Amino acid sequence: MTVNMPIDRRKALVIAAAIVGRILVFAFFPQLPELLTGQVEVSTPVTSYKRLQEGLFLYIRDVSPYEGGIFHQAPLLLPLFSLLPGRSSISLTTGLLYTLMDLANANALAKIADSGEAVSSRLFTSPRKGTRLDGAALSIAYLFNPFTIAGCLGRSTSAFTNTAIVHAVSNAVTGSPFRAMFALALASYLSMYPILLFPPLALLCWDQAVQKSNQKVGGLNMGMNLTASLFACINGFLWLSFMVMGGSWEFLSATYGFHLSVPDLTPNVGLWWYFFIEIFDSFREFFLGTFWLQLVAYVGGLTLRVRRQPLFIITTLLGLFAIFKPYPSISDVSLYLAFVPLYKHIFPLMRYTFIATSVMLYASLLGPAFYHLWIYAGSGNANFFYAITLVWSLGLSMLVGDMLFAVLRDEWEVERPEMKGKEIKRI
Amino acid sequence: MLLSLVVLAVGAASTLATHTSNWAVLVSTSRFWFNYRHLSNTLSLYRTVKRLGIPDSQILLLLPDDMACNPRNAFPGTVYSNADRRMDLYGENVEVDYRGYEVTVENFIRLLTDRWDEGVPAGKRLGTDEGSNILIYMTGHGGSEFLKFQDSEEISSWDLADAFSQMREKKRYNEMLFMIDTCQANTLYRQFYASGMIATGSSEEDESSYSHHADNDVGVAVIDRWTYYVLDFLETQVTGPTSEKTLGDLFDSYDIRKIHSNPGVRWDLFPGGEAAGRSRRVVDFFGNVQSVEVQGNRTKTELWREDIAGLRGLIAEYEERAEHQERNQTKTYTVTAAVGAKISTCENSQTSRVKAMNIRDEIDWRKQVGGITVIGGLAAIWFLGPMFLS
């Protein structure tokens, strides 16, 4: 492998800047991480660092961490965090752990970018593949995204899920299907929804396998292999958790049951909490089913329609998850925004970039302000904050929808090259 | 003191009168002129229990309004329960203990449970002990499981049930007869759970209790139907303090065609159930215990010897009861023991998995080893997996 000095130096600089920036804040400005850990945009009932500390406290003292009804995260996080020295709230070691995870994410994203999967997959090559982002630029875009930094400083445990998802994709793109499935299993074990990424990820693995090997690769065979390894890994994680919890399955209802039944309606940037506060109890199960269906329903359609660019399916799904999850936070959005620059080549085809960006900027500035007005100042009410979350979801949906339009148009322009640069409308 | 011991001895020896005193709490809960009949209900019962022997010191009469001196009363200073106006209920010798705005839910419950501040006079207290039989009569406007006090507050069936249960625990009564004449009266005693009570009401749920008749000159209804027929029985059948008429006779005299609603009786809280309850005499609740010992020409020492023998008998009886309780053989305890056994086995199955809490702050080294194994194992699978699989 040739060593290209300027790019390596760029990468080294990026990494150094990211590390230094984060560690500086953890070490010398501990109030900022404290503040961010308490913000509802960063920490939700299933990703909050404070709740992790509560669970850790109980775990160390031989009491079931799910006893108090506060901790709803996966059990395997507990041995990991209990091994870290200095588990207090302003400890440097947790900061280092989260910074390292950010860097690992950046590394994996660089691999995805450098593989060129975004511009040319097995079945499709974009006519605009000249403009392509390289790995270092994507790392910069990810590491210095304010949402990423906020998620890292706030020590939200969705960082683990994000790392697992990113590594699943990067391993699928570079042709290690076992590691991809292992990482996906870890992500699904930690939060429930990443399992919906299995179909596009399997397609990615298969595409890579077909491209790499000379003989014919049986699709069904590979599919069954991947499914089997995914379920074996998930089973392994669940059994490990069972043993870590001292031989009890009660963590299932506290973690996955909690995701499914959404009992905690703490405000967050999502759409679920306000709705589920105001509905009548007799309709609760119906609406739980509807909202989960909303989340699940896009997988099949997208996989079939954009089958030729599985990486884009994953990107869009990540965006949709960030909007329609029961407990979204800005870490989920930062994950989606990490994948967006991969499609820099279709940015010119997007129609609503300015509006979507402005709306998202507007919502991310006003959101904390209205939350403060509602909860602390008492001069606003819940509707202020909920309106801003609606606007935020609107901005995100515009971005997701517009990118989907742009990618579909890009595919269509391969068949109709004469329409390049012309206004089109859907009929 | 000697006399009370004698009375106790006689009481212990005889099995007929197991109570040692009789008290009556007669409550009307309505005010305003058009609720005249509620006051006359209560006053009729007052006259009845006085006739059958309960002294004023053992009757608590709660009247929230003054009908006798009401400016609308065409016959001032009187209260009649019959249009023939032959008997004035109010007249002379009436002792009202709680009048006007003193009749509140709080005062009623305090009265029952005896939770008063220092300095509340004995005339306002229900000074019962564990040998007292109490008659409680309530009348007024009510609904499903509530009774309205003075048109401004309510007492619910649960309040009553809890108050009576407190009385049971504090051993403030031997047996109790609870009578209530309101609309949907039977719902008021639905929630009772203290033992030793017989409850009777004038109408079922969703039924109204009706007034009997009105006096055209007084201008309002003067008596309610159920109370009218109860009084009818008491005046014609229970003629004196020694009457042998039983509660069974009283409740059998209920005639739905005359009362125009379905009166009810609740026996299940009484020890011995309906059989024992029906055999109780009416005067056990409406009359007064008269335990008298004829002394004759015995010397003091002979009397003392009798006292000591009586005391010995009492002591033996108490010791036997205590021993039964120790061996969990008393009747009430067998029920709770069975329930308790069930509860403890359920708890056992849950508590078997809970271990003692670790009070040190550092993590157990076993947990650390386990954690390192888990993390190390996962890392090993990550790095070495692709070599062996795929």
GROMACS .gro file of C-alpha atoms in nm, chain B residues 65-210:
model
  146
  492ASP     CA    1  -8.160   2.123   6.268
  493ASP     CA    2  -8.426   2.240   6.505
  494MET     CA    3  -8.774   2.154   6.381
  495ALA     CA    4  -8.948   2.222   6.711
  496CYS     CA    5  -8.844   2.585   6.717
  497ASN     CA    6  -8.846   2.637   6.341
  498PRO     CA    7  -9.041   2.948   6.247
  499ARG     CA    8  -9.236   2.741   5.994
  500ASN     CA    9  -9.361   2.504   6.260
  501ALA     CA   10  -9.732   2.561   6.311
  502PHE     CA   11  -9.707   2.373   6.641
  503PRO     CA   12  -9.409   2.535   6.805
  504GLY     CA   13  -9.200   2.334   7.042
  505THR     CA   14  -9.328   2.003   6.913
  506VAL     CA   15  -9.223   1.734   6.669
  507TYR     CA   16  -9.476   1.474   6.563
  508SER     CA   17  -9.421   1.150   6.380
  509ASN     CA   18  -9.788   1.088   6.313
  510ALA     CA   19 -10.062   1.297   6.163
  511ASP     CA   20 -10.285   1.220   6.459
  512ARG     CA   21 -10.047   1.426   6.674
  513ARG     CA   22 -10.113   1.214   6.979
  514MET     CA   23  -9.752   1.194   7.096
  515ASP     CA   24  -9.511   1.486   7.100
  516LEU     CA   25  -9.164   1.350   7.049
  517TYR     CA   26  -8.984   1.664   7.148
  518GLY     CA   27  -9.162   1.799   7.454
  519GLU     CA   28  -8.995   1.733   7.782
  520ASN     CA   29  -8.693   1.529   7.869
  521VAL     CA   30  -8.503   1.549   7.543
  522GLU     CA   31  -8.124   1.558   7.555
  523VAL     CA   32  -7.966   1.647   7.224
  524ASP     CA   33  -7.590   1.589   7.228
  525TYR     CA   34  -7.491   1.729   6.889
  526ARG     CA   35  -7.707   2.004   6.750
  527GLY     CA   36  -7.704   2.217   6.439
  528TYR     CA   37  -7.369   2.254   6.269
  529GLU     CA   38  -7.197   2.024   6.517
  530VAL     CA   39  -7.336   1.732   6.321
  531THR     CA   40  -7.056   1.681   6.071
  532VAL     CA   41  -6.888   1.381   5.917
  533GLU     CA   42  -6.572   1.453   6.112
  534ASN     CA   43  -6.749   1.473   6.444
  535PHE     CA   44  -6.943   1.159   6.370
  536ILE     CA   45  -6.631   0.959   6.289
  537ARG     CA   46  -6.448   1.103   6.589
  538LEU     CA   47  -6.740   1.008   6.802
  539LEU     CA   48  -6.733   0.652   6.679
  540THR     CA   49  -6.358   0.606   6.708
  541ASP     CA   50  -6.317   0.820   7.020
  542ARG     CA   51  -6.039   1.031   6.873
  543TRP     CA   52  -6.086   1.356   7.055
  544ASP     CA   53  -5.867   1.628   7.190
  545GLU     CA   54  -5.823   1.662   7.561
  546GLY     CA   55  -6.111   1.835   7.723
  547VAL     CA   56  -6.400   1.710   7.514
  548PRO     CA   57  -6.672   1.636   7.771
  549ALA     CA   58  -6.800   1.287   7.835
  550GLY     CA   59  -7.147   1.387   7.724
  551LYS     CA   60  -7.022   1.415   7.369
  552ARG     CA   61  -6.825   1.093   7.373
  553LEU     CA   62  -6.923   0.738   7.301
  554GLY     CA   63  -6.788   0.584   7.615
  555THR     CA   64  -6.824   0.220   7.518
  556ASP     CA   65  -6.603  -0.070   7.612
  557GLU     CA   66  -6.568  -0.419   7.477
  558GLY     CA   67  -6.880  -0.537   7.645
  559SER     CA   68  -7.108  -0.271   7.506
  560ASN     CA   69  -7.376  -0.336   7.248
  561ILE     CA   70  -7.435  -0.038   7.026
  562LEU     CA   71  -7.738   0.056   6.822
  563ILE     CA   72  -7.659   0.296   6.539
  564TYR     CA   73  -7.946   0.452   6.350
  565MET     CA   74  -7.888   0.690   6.060
  566THR     CA   75  -8.138   0.866   5.842
  567GLY     CA   76  -8.127   1.134   5.581
  568HIS     CA   77  -8.065   1.168   5.210
  569GLY     CA   78  -7.831   0.918   5.056
  570GLY     CA   79  -7.727   0.751   4.737
  571SER     CA   80  -7.520   0.462   4.622
  572GLU     CA   81  -7.261   0.417   4.896
  573PHE     CA   82  -7.287   0.766   5.039
  574LEU     CA   83  -7.494   0.961   5.287
  575LYS     CA   84  -7.533   1.335   5.271
  576PHE     CA   85  -7.460   1.542   5.580
  577GLN     CA   86  -7.625   1.881   5.613
  578ASP     CA   87  -7.644   1.927   5.235
  579SER     CA   88  -7.274   2.009   5.222
  580GLU     CA   89  -7.068   1.696   5.272
  581GLU     CA   90  -7.090   1.322   5.241
  582ILE     CA   91  -6.989   1.017   5.431
  583SER     CA   92  -6.917   0.711   5.221
  584SER     CA   93  -6.969   0.346   5.293
  585TRP     CA   94  -6.594   0.304   5.314
  586ASP     CA   95  -6.567   0.575   5.580
  587LEU     CA   96  -6.823   0.394   5.787
  588ALA     CA   97  -6.661   0.056   5.727
  589ASP     CA   98  -6.321   0.184   5.830
  590ALA     CA   99  -6.458   0.360   6.138
  591PHE     CA  100  -6.634   0.046   6.255
  592SER     CA  101  -6.323  -0.157   6.191
  593GLN     CA  102  -6.127   0.084   6.407
  594MET     CA  103  -6.386   0.038   6.676
  595ARG     CA  104  -6.347  -0.336   6.644
  596GLU     CA  105  -5.971  -0.314   6.682
  597LYS     CA  106  -5.997  -0.081   6.977
  598LYS     CA  107  -6.253  -0.315   7.133
  599ARG     CA  108  -6.516  -0.050   7.154
  600TYR     CA  109  -6.813  -0.272   7.113
  601ASN     CA  110  -6.935  -0.623   7.170
  602GLU     CA  111  -7.202  -0.633   6.905
  603MET     CA  112  -7.351  -0.364   6.689
  604LEU     CA  113  -7.682  -0.318   6.512
  605PHE     CA  114  -7.663  -0.071   6.226
  606MET     CA  115  -7.991   0.062   6.090
  607ILE     CA  116  -8.022   0.308   5.807
  608ASP     CA  117  -8.321   0.469   5.642
  609THR     CA  118  -8.223   0.658   5.326
  610CYS     CA  119  -8.253   0.609   4.952
  611GLN     CA  120  -8.034   0.316   4.836
  612ALA     CA  121  -7.965   0.247   5.202
  613ASN     CA  122  -7.839  -0.108   5.165
  614THR     CA  123  -7.536   0.015   4.972
  615LEU     CA  124  -7.412   0.198   5.279
  616TYR     CA  125  -7.339  -0.123   5.466
  617ARG     CA  126  -7.204  -0.304   5.164
  618GLN     CA  127  -6.839  -0.235   5.248
  619PHE     CA  128  -6.845  -0.321   5.616
  620TYR     CA  129  -6.577  -0.569   5.717
  621ALA     CA  130  -6.555  -0.551   6.095
  622SER     CA  131  -6.695  -0.852   6.273
  623GLY     CA  132  -6.978  -0.850   6.522
  624MET     CA  133  -7.219  -0.639   6.321
  625ILE     CA  134  -7.569  -0.681   6.196
  626ALA     CA  135  -7.673  -0.424   5.940
  627THR     CA  136  -8.013  -0.346   5.803
  628GLY     CA  137  -8.129  -0.087   5.554
  629SER     CA  138  -8.446   0.034   5.402
  630SER     CA  139  -8.387   0.001   5.028
  631GLU     CA  140  -8.164  -0.163   4.772
  632GLU     CA  141  -7.939   0.007   4.521
  633ASP     CA  142  -8.128   0.220   4.268
  634GLU     CA  143  -8.434   0.222   4.494
  635SER     CA  144  -8.571   0.515   4.682
  636SER     CA  145  -8.710   0.500   5.032
  637TYR     CA  146  -9.043   0.670   5.058
   0.00000   0.00000   0.00000
